[in-house]
Backbone as a chain_set.jsonl record, in Angstrom:
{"seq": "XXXXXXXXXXXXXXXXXXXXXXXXXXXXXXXXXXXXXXXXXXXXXXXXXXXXXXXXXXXXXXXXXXXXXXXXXXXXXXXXXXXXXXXXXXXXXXXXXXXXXXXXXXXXXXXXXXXXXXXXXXXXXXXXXXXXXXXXXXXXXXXXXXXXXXXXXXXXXXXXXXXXXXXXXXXXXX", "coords": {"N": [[17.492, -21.987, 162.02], [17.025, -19.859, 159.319], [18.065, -19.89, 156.533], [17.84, -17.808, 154.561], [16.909, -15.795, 155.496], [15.247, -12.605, 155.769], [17.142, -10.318, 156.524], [19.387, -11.792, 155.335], [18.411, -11.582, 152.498], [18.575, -8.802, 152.299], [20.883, -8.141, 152.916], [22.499, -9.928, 150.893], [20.851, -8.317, 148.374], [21.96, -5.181, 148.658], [25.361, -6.05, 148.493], [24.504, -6.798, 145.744], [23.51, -4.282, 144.312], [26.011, -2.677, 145.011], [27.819, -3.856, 143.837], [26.836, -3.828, 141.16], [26.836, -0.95, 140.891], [29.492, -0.02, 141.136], [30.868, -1.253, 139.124], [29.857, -0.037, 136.898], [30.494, 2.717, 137.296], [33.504, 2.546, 137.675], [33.738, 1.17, 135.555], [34.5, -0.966, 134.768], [33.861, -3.893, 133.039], [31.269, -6.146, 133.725], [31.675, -9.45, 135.567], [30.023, -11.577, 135.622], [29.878, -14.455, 136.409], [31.746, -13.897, 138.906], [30.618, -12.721, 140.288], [28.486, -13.834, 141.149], [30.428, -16.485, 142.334], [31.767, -15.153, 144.228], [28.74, -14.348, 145.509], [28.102, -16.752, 146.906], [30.554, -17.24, 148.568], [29.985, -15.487, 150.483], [27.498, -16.953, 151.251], [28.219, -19.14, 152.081], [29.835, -18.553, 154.346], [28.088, -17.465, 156.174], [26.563, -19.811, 156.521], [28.578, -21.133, 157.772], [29.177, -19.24, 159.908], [25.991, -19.281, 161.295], [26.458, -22.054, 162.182], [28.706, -22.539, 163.326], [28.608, -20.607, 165.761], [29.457, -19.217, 168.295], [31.649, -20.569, 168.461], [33.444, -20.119, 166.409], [34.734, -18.232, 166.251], [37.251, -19.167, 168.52], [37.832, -21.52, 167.123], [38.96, -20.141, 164.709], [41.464, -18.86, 166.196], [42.588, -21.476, 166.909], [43.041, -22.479, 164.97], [44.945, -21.051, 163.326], [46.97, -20.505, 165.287], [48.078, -23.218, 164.919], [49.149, -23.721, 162.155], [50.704, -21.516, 162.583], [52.588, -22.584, 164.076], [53.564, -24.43, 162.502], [54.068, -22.898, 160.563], [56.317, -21.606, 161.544], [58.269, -23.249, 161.669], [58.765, -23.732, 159.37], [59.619, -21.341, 158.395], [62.26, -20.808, 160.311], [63.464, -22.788, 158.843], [63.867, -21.815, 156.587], [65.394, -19.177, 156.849], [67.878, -20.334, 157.605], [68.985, -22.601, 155.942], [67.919, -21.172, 153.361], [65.919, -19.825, 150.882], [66.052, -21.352, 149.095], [66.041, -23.884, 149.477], [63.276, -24.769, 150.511], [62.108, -24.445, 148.144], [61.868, -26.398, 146.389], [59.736, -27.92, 147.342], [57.45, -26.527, 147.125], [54.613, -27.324, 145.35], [52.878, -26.57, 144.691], [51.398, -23.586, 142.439], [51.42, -20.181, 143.416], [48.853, -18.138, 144.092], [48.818, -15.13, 144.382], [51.254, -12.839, 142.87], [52.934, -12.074, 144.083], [54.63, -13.957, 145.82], [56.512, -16.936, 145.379], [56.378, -19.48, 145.365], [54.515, -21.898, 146.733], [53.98, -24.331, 149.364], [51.489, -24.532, 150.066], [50.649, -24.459, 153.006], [52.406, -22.748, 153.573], [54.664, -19.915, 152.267], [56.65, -19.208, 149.621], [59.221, -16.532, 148.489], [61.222, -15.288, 145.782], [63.927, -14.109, 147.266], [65.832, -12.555, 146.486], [64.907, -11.323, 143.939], [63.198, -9.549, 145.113], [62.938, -6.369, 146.229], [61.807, -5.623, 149.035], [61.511, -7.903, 150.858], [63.318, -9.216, 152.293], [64.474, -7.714, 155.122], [66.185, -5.976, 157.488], [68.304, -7.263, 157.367], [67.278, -9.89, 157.727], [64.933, -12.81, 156.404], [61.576, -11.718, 155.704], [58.879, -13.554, 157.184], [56.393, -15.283, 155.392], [54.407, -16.819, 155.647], [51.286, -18.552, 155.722], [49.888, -17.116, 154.041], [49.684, -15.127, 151.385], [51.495, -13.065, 151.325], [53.51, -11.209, 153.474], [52.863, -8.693, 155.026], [49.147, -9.518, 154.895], [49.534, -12.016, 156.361], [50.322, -11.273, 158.468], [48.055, -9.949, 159.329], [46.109, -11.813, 159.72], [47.641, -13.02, 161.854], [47.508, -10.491, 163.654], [44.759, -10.418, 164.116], [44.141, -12.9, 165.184], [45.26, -12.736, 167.851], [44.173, -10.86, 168.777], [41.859, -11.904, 169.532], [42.373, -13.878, 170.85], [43.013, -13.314, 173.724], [41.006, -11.607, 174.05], [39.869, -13.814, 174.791], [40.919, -15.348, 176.699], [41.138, -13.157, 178.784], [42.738, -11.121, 178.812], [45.046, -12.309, 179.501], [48.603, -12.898, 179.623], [51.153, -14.025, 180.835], [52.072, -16.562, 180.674], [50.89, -17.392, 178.244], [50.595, -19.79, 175.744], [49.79, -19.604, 173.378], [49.917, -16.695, 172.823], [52.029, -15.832, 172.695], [53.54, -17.469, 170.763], [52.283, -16.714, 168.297], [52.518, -13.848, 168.169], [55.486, -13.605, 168.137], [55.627, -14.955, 165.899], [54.305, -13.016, 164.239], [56.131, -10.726, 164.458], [57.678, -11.427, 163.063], [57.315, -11.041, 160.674], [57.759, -8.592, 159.605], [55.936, -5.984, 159.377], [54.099, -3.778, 159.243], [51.509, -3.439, 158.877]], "CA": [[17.288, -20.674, 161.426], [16.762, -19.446, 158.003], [19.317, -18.491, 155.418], [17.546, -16.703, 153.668], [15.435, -14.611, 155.904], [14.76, -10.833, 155.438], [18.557, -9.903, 156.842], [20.582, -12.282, 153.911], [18.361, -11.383, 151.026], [18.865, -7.398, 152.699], [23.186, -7.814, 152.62], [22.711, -9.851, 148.974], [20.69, -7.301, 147.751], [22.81, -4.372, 148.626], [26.122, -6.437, 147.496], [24.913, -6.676, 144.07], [23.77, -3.186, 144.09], [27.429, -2.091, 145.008], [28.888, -4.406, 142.767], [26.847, -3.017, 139.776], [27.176, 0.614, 140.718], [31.182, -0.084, 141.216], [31.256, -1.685, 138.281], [29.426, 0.967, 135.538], [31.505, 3.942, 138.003], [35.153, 2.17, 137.091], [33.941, 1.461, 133.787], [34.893, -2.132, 134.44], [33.397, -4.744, 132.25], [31.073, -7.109, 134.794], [31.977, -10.908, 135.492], [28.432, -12.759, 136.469], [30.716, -15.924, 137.27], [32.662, -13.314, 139.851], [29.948, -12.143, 141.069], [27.862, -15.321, 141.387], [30.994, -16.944, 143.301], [31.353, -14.072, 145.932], [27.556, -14.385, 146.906], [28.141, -18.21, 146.934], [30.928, -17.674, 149.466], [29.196, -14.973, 151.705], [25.876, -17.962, 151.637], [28.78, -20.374, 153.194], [30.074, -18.35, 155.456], [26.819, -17.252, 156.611], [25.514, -21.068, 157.126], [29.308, -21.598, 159.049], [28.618, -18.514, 160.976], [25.074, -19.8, 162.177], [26.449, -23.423, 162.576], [29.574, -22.627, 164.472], [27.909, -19.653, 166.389], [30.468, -18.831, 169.152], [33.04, -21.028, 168.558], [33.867, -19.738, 165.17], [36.257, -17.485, 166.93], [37.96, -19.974, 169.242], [38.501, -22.421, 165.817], [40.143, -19.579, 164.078], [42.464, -19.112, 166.959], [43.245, -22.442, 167.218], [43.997, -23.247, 163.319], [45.599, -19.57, 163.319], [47.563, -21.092, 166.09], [48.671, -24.079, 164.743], [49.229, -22.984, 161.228], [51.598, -20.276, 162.549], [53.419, -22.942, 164.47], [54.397, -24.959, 161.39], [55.087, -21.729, 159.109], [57.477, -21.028, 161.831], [59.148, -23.994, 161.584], [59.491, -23.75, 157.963], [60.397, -19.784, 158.174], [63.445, -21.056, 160.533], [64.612, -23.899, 157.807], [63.978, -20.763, 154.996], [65.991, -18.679, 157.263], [68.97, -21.454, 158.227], [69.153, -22.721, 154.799], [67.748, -20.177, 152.288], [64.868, -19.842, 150.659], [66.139, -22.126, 147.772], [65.976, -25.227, 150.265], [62.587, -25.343, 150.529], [61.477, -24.662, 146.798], [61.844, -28.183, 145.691], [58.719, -28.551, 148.388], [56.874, -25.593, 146.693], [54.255, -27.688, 144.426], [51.692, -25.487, 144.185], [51.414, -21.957, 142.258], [51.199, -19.243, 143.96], [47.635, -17.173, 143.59], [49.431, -13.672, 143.404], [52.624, -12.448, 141.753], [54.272, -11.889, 145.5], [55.203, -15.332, 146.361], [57.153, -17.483, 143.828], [56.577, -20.949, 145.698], [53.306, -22.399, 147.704], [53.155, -25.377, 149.955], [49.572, -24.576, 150.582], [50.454, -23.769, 154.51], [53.652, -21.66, 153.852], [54.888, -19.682, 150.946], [58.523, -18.186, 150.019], [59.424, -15.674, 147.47], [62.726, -15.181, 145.58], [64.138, -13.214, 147.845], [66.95, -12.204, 145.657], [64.508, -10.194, 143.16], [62.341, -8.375, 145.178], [63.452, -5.66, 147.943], [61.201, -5.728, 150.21], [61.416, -9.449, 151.292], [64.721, -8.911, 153.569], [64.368, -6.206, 156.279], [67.064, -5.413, 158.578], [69.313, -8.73, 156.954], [66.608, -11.068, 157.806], [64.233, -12.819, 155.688], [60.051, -11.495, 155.775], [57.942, -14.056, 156.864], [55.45, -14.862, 154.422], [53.381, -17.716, 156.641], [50.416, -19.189, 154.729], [48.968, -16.167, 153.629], [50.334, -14.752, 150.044], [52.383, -11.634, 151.361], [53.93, -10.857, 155.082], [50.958, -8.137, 155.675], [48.093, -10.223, 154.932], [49.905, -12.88, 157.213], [49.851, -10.171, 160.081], [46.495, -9.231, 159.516], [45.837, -13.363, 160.26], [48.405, -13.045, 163.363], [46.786, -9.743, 164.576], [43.328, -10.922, 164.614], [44.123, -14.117, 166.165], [46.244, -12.503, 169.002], [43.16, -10.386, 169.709], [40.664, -12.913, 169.809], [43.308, -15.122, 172.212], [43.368, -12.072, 174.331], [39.723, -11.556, 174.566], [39.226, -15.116, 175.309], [42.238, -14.923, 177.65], [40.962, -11.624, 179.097], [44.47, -10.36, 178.156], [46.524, -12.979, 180.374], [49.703, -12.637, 178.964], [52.013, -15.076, 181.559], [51.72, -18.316, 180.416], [49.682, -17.8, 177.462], [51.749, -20.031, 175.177], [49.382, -19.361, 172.029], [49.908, -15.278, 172.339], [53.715, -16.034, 172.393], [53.836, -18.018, 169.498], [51.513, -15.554, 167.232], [53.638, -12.585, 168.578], [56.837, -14.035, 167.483], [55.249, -15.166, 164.3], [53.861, -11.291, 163.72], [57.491, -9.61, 164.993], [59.213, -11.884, 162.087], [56.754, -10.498, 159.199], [57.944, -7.198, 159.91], [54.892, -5.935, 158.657], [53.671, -2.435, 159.46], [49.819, -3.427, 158.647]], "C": [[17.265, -20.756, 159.902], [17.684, -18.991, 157.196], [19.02, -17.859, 154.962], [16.396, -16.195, 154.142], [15.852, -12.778, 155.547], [16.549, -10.318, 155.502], [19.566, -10.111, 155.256], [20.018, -11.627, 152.795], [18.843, -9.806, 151.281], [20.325, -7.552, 151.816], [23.18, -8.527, 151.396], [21.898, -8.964, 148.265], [21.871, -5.662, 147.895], [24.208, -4.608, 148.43], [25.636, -6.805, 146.293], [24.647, -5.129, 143.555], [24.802, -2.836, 144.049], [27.869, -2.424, 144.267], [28.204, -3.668, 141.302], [27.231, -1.711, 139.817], [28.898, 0.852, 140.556], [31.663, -0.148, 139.471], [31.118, -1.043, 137.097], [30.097, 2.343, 136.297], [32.854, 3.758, 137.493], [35.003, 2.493, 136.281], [34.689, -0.004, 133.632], [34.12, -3.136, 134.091], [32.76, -6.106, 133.682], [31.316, -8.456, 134.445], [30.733, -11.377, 136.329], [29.007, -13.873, 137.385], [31.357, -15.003, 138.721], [31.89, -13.278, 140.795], [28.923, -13.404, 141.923], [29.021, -16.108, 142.576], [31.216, -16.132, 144.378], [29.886, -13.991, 146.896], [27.718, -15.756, 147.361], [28.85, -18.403, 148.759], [30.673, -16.913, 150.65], [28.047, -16.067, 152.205], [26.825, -18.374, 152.869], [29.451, -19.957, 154.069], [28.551, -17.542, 156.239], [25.656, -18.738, 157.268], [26.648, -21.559, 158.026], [29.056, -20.933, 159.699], [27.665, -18.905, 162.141], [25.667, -20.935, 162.73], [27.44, -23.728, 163.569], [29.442, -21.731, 165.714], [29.496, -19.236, 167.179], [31.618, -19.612, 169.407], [34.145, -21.052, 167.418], [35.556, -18.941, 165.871], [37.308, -18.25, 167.581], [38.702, -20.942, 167.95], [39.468, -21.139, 165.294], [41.396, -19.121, 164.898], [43.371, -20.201, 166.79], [43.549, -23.054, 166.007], [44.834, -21.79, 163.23], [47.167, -20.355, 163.842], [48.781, -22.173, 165.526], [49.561, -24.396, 163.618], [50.74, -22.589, 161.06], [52.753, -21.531, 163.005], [54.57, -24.077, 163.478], [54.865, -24.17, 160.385], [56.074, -21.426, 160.244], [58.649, -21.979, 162.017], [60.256, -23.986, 160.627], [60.048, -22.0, 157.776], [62.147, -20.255, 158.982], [64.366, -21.975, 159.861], [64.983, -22.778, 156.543], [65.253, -19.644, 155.495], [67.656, -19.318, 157.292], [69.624, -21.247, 156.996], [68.973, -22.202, 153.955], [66.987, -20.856, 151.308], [65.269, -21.114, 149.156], [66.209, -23.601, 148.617], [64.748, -25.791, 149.991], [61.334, -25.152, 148.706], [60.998, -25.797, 146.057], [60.375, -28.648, 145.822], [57.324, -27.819, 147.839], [56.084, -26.267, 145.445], [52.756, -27.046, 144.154], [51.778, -23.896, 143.2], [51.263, -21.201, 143.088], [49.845, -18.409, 143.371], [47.75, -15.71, 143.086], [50.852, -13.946, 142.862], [53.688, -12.397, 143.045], [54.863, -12.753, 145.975], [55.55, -16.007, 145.073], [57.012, -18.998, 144.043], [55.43, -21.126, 147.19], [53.405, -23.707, 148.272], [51.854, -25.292, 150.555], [49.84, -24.159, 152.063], [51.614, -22.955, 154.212], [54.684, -21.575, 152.509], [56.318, -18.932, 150.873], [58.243, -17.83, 148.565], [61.145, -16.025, 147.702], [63.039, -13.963, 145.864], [65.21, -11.9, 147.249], [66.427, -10.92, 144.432], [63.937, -9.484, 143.651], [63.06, -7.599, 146.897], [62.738, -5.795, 149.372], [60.556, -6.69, 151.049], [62.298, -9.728, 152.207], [64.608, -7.586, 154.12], [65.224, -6.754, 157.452], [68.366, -7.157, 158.474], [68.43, -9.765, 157.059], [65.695, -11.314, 156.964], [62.579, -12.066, 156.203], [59.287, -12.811, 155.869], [56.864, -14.078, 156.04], [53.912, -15.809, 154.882], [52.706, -18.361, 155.891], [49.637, -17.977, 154.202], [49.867, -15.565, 151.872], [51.388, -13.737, 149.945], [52.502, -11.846, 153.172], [52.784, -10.021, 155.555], [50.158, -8.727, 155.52], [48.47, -11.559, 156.038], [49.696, -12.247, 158.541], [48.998, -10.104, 160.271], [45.586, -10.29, 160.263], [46.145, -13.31, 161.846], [47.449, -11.94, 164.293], [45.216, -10.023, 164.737], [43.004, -12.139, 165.788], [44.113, -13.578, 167.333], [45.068, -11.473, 169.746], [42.118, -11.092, 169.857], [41.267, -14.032, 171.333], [43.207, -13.922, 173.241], [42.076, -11.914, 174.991], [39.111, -12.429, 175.562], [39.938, -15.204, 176.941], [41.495, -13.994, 178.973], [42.221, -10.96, 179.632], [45.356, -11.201, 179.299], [47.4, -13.141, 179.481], [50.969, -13.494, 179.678], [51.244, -16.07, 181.454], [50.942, -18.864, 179.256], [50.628, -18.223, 175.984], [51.117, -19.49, 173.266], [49.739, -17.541, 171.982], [51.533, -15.162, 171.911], [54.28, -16.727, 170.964], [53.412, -16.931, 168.454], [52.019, -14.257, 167.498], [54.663, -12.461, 167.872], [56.492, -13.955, 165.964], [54.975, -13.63, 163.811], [55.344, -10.494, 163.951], [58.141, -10.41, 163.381], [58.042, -11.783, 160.409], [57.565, -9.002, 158.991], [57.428, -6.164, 159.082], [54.378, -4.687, 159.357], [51.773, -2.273, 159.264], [49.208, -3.832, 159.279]], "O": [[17.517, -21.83, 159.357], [18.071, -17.823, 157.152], [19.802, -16.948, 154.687], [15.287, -16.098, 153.616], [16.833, -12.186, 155.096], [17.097, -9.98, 154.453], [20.121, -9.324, 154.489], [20.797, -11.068, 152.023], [19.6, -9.43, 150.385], [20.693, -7.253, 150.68], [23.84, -7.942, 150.538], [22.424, -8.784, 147.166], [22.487, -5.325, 146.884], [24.768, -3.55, 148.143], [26.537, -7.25, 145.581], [25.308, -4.666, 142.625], [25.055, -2.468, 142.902], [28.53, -1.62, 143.61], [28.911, -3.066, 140.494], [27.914, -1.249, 138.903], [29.407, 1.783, 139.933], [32.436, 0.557, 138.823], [31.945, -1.234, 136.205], [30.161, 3.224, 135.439], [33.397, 4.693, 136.905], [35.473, 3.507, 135.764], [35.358, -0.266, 132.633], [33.435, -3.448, 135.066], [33.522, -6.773, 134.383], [31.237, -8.802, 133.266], [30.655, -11.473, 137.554], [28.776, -14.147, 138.562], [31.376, -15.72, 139.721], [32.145, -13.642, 141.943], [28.825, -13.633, 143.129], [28.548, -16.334, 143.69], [30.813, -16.482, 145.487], [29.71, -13.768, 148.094], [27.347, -15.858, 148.531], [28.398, -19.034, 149.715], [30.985, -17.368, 151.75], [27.7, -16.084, 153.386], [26.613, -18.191, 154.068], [29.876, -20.82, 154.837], [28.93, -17.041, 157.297], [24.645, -18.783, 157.969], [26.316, -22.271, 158.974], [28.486, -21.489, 160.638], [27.949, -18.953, 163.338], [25.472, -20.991, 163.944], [27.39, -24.633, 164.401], [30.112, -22.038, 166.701], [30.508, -19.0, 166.519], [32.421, -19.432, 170.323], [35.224, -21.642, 167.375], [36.774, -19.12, 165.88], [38.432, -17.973, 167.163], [39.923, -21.054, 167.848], [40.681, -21.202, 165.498], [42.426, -18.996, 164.236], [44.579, -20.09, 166.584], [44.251, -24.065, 165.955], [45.857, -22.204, 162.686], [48.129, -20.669, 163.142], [49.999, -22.034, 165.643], [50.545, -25.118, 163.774], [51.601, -22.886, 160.232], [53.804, -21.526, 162.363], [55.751, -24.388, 163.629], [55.726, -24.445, 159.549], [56.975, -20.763, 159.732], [59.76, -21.636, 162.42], [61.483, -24.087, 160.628], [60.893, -21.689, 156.937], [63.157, -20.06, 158.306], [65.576, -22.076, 160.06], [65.959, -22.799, 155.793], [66.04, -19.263, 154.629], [68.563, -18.564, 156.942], [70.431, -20.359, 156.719], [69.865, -22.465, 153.148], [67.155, -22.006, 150.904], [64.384, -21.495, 148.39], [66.581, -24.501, 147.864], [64.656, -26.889, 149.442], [60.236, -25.62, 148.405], [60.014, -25.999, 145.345], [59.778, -29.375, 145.028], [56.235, -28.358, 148.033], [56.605, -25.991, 144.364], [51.838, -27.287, 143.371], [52.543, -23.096, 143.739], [50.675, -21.825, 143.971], [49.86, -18.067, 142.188], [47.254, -15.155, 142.106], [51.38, -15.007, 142.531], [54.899, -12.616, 143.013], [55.804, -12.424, 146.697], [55.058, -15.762, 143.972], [57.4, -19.779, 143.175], [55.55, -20.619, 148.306], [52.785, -24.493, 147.555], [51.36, -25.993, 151.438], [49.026, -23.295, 152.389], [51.656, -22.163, 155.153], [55.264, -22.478, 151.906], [56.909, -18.294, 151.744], [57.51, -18.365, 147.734], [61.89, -16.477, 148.571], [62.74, -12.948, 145.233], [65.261, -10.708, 147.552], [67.103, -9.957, 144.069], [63.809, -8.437, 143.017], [63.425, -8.019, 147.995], [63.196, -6.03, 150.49], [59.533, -6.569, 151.723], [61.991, -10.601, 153.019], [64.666, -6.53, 153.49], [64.985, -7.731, 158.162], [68.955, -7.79, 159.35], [68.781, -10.752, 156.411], [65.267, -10.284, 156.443], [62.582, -11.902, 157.423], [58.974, -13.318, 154.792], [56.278, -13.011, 155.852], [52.749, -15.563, 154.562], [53.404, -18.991, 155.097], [48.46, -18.245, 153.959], [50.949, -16.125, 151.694], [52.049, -13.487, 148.937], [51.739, -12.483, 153.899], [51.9, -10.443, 156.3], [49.877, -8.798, 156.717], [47.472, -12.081, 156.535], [49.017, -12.671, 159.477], [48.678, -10.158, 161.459], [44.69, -10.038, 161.069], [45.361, -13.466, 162.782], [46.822, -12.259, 165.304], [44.67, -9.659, 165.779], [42.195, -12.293, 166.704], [43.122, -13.769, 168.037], [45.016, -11.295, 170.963], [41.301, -10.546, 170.599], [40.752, -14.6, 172.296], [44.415, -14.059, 173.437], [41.932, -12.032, 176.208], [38.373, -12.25, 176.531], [39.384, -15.113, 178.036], [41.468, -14.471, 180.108], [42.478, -10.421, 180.709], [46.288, -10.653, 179.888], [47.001, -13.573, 178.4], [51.913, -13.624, 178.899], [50.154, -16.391, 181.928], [50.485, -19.994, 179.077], [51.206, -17.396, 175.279], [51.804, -19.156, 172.302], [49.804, -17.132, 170.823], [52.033, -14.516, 170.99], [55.294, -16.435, 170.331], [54.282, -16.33, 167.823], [51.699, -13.49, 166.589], [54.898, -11.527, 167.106], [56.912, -13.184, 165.102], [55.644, -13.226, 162.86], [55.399, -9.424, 163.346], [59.017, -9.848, 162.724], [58.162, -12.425, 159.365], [57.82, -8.614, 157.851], [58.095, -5.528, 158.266], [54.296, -4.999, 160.545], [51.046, -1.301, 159.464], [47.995, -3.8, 159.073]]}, "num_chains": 1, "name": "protein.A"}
């Protein structure tokens, strides 16, 4: 197939329309480079799309999956020991301001400054995603795609059990 048949140039023409009209509506000063890397990464998910066709979904399950099962390892050592255990391990920045410490698959905040990182005495998962809701949003997509695939078996289905757990210990409302 074609990347750039009638459809792609369609959806990149009407994302840069939006983006200029957004952008002289705010009143916010445009970034070409911004804008240039956002069509870049719609192209490449548009040539994984075609290339993984129907098993796009099943992969993000199954790194979703696997993912979750090592942030929940490290959420029960952050939990055990406290979040100052695994900082040392934390050699990355963090991309936003909500997390204070990145191993690239699983991120902890100082729990100590911000409130809404402990709910109900326990810590907030934060998983690999930058915040506990955006981690859910990961978990709940998965858990309906496993589900679909599934067609909602729920005894025995050890991946909905894991991504369950993992989503109950964000305690994430999104």
């Amino acid at each position: 197939t074609n990347i750039f048949n009638k459809k792609v140039i369609l959806l990149f023409s009407v994302f840069i329309l939006w983006y200029v009209v957004l952008r002289f509506y705010v009143h916010i000063p445009m970034h070409f480079t911004f804008l240039i890397n956002l069509l870049f990464t719609i192209w490449v998910c548009i040539i994984a799309t075609n290339s993984l066709k129907s098993k796009l979904f099943l992969y993000f399950e199954q790194l979703t999956t696997t993912l979750t099962v090592i942030c929940l390892v490290l959420y029960a050592i952050n939990v055990v020991a406290g979040p100052g255990a695994l900082k040392p391990f934390c050699t990355f920045t963090p991309y936003s301001g909500v997390s204070d410490g990145s191993m690239l698959i699983y991120n902890i905040t100082d729990y100590n400054n911000r409130d809404d990182s402990v709910l109900f005495g326990l810590l907030r998962n934060y998983g690999f995603a930058w915040e506990p809701g955006r981690y859910a949003s990961f978990l709940v997509l998965a858990i309906v795609l496993n589900l679909s695939r599934t067609k909602f078996k729920v005894k025995g289905n050890k991946a909905l059990y894991i991504l369950s757990f993992a989503l109950f210990t964000t305690f994430s409302s999104s």
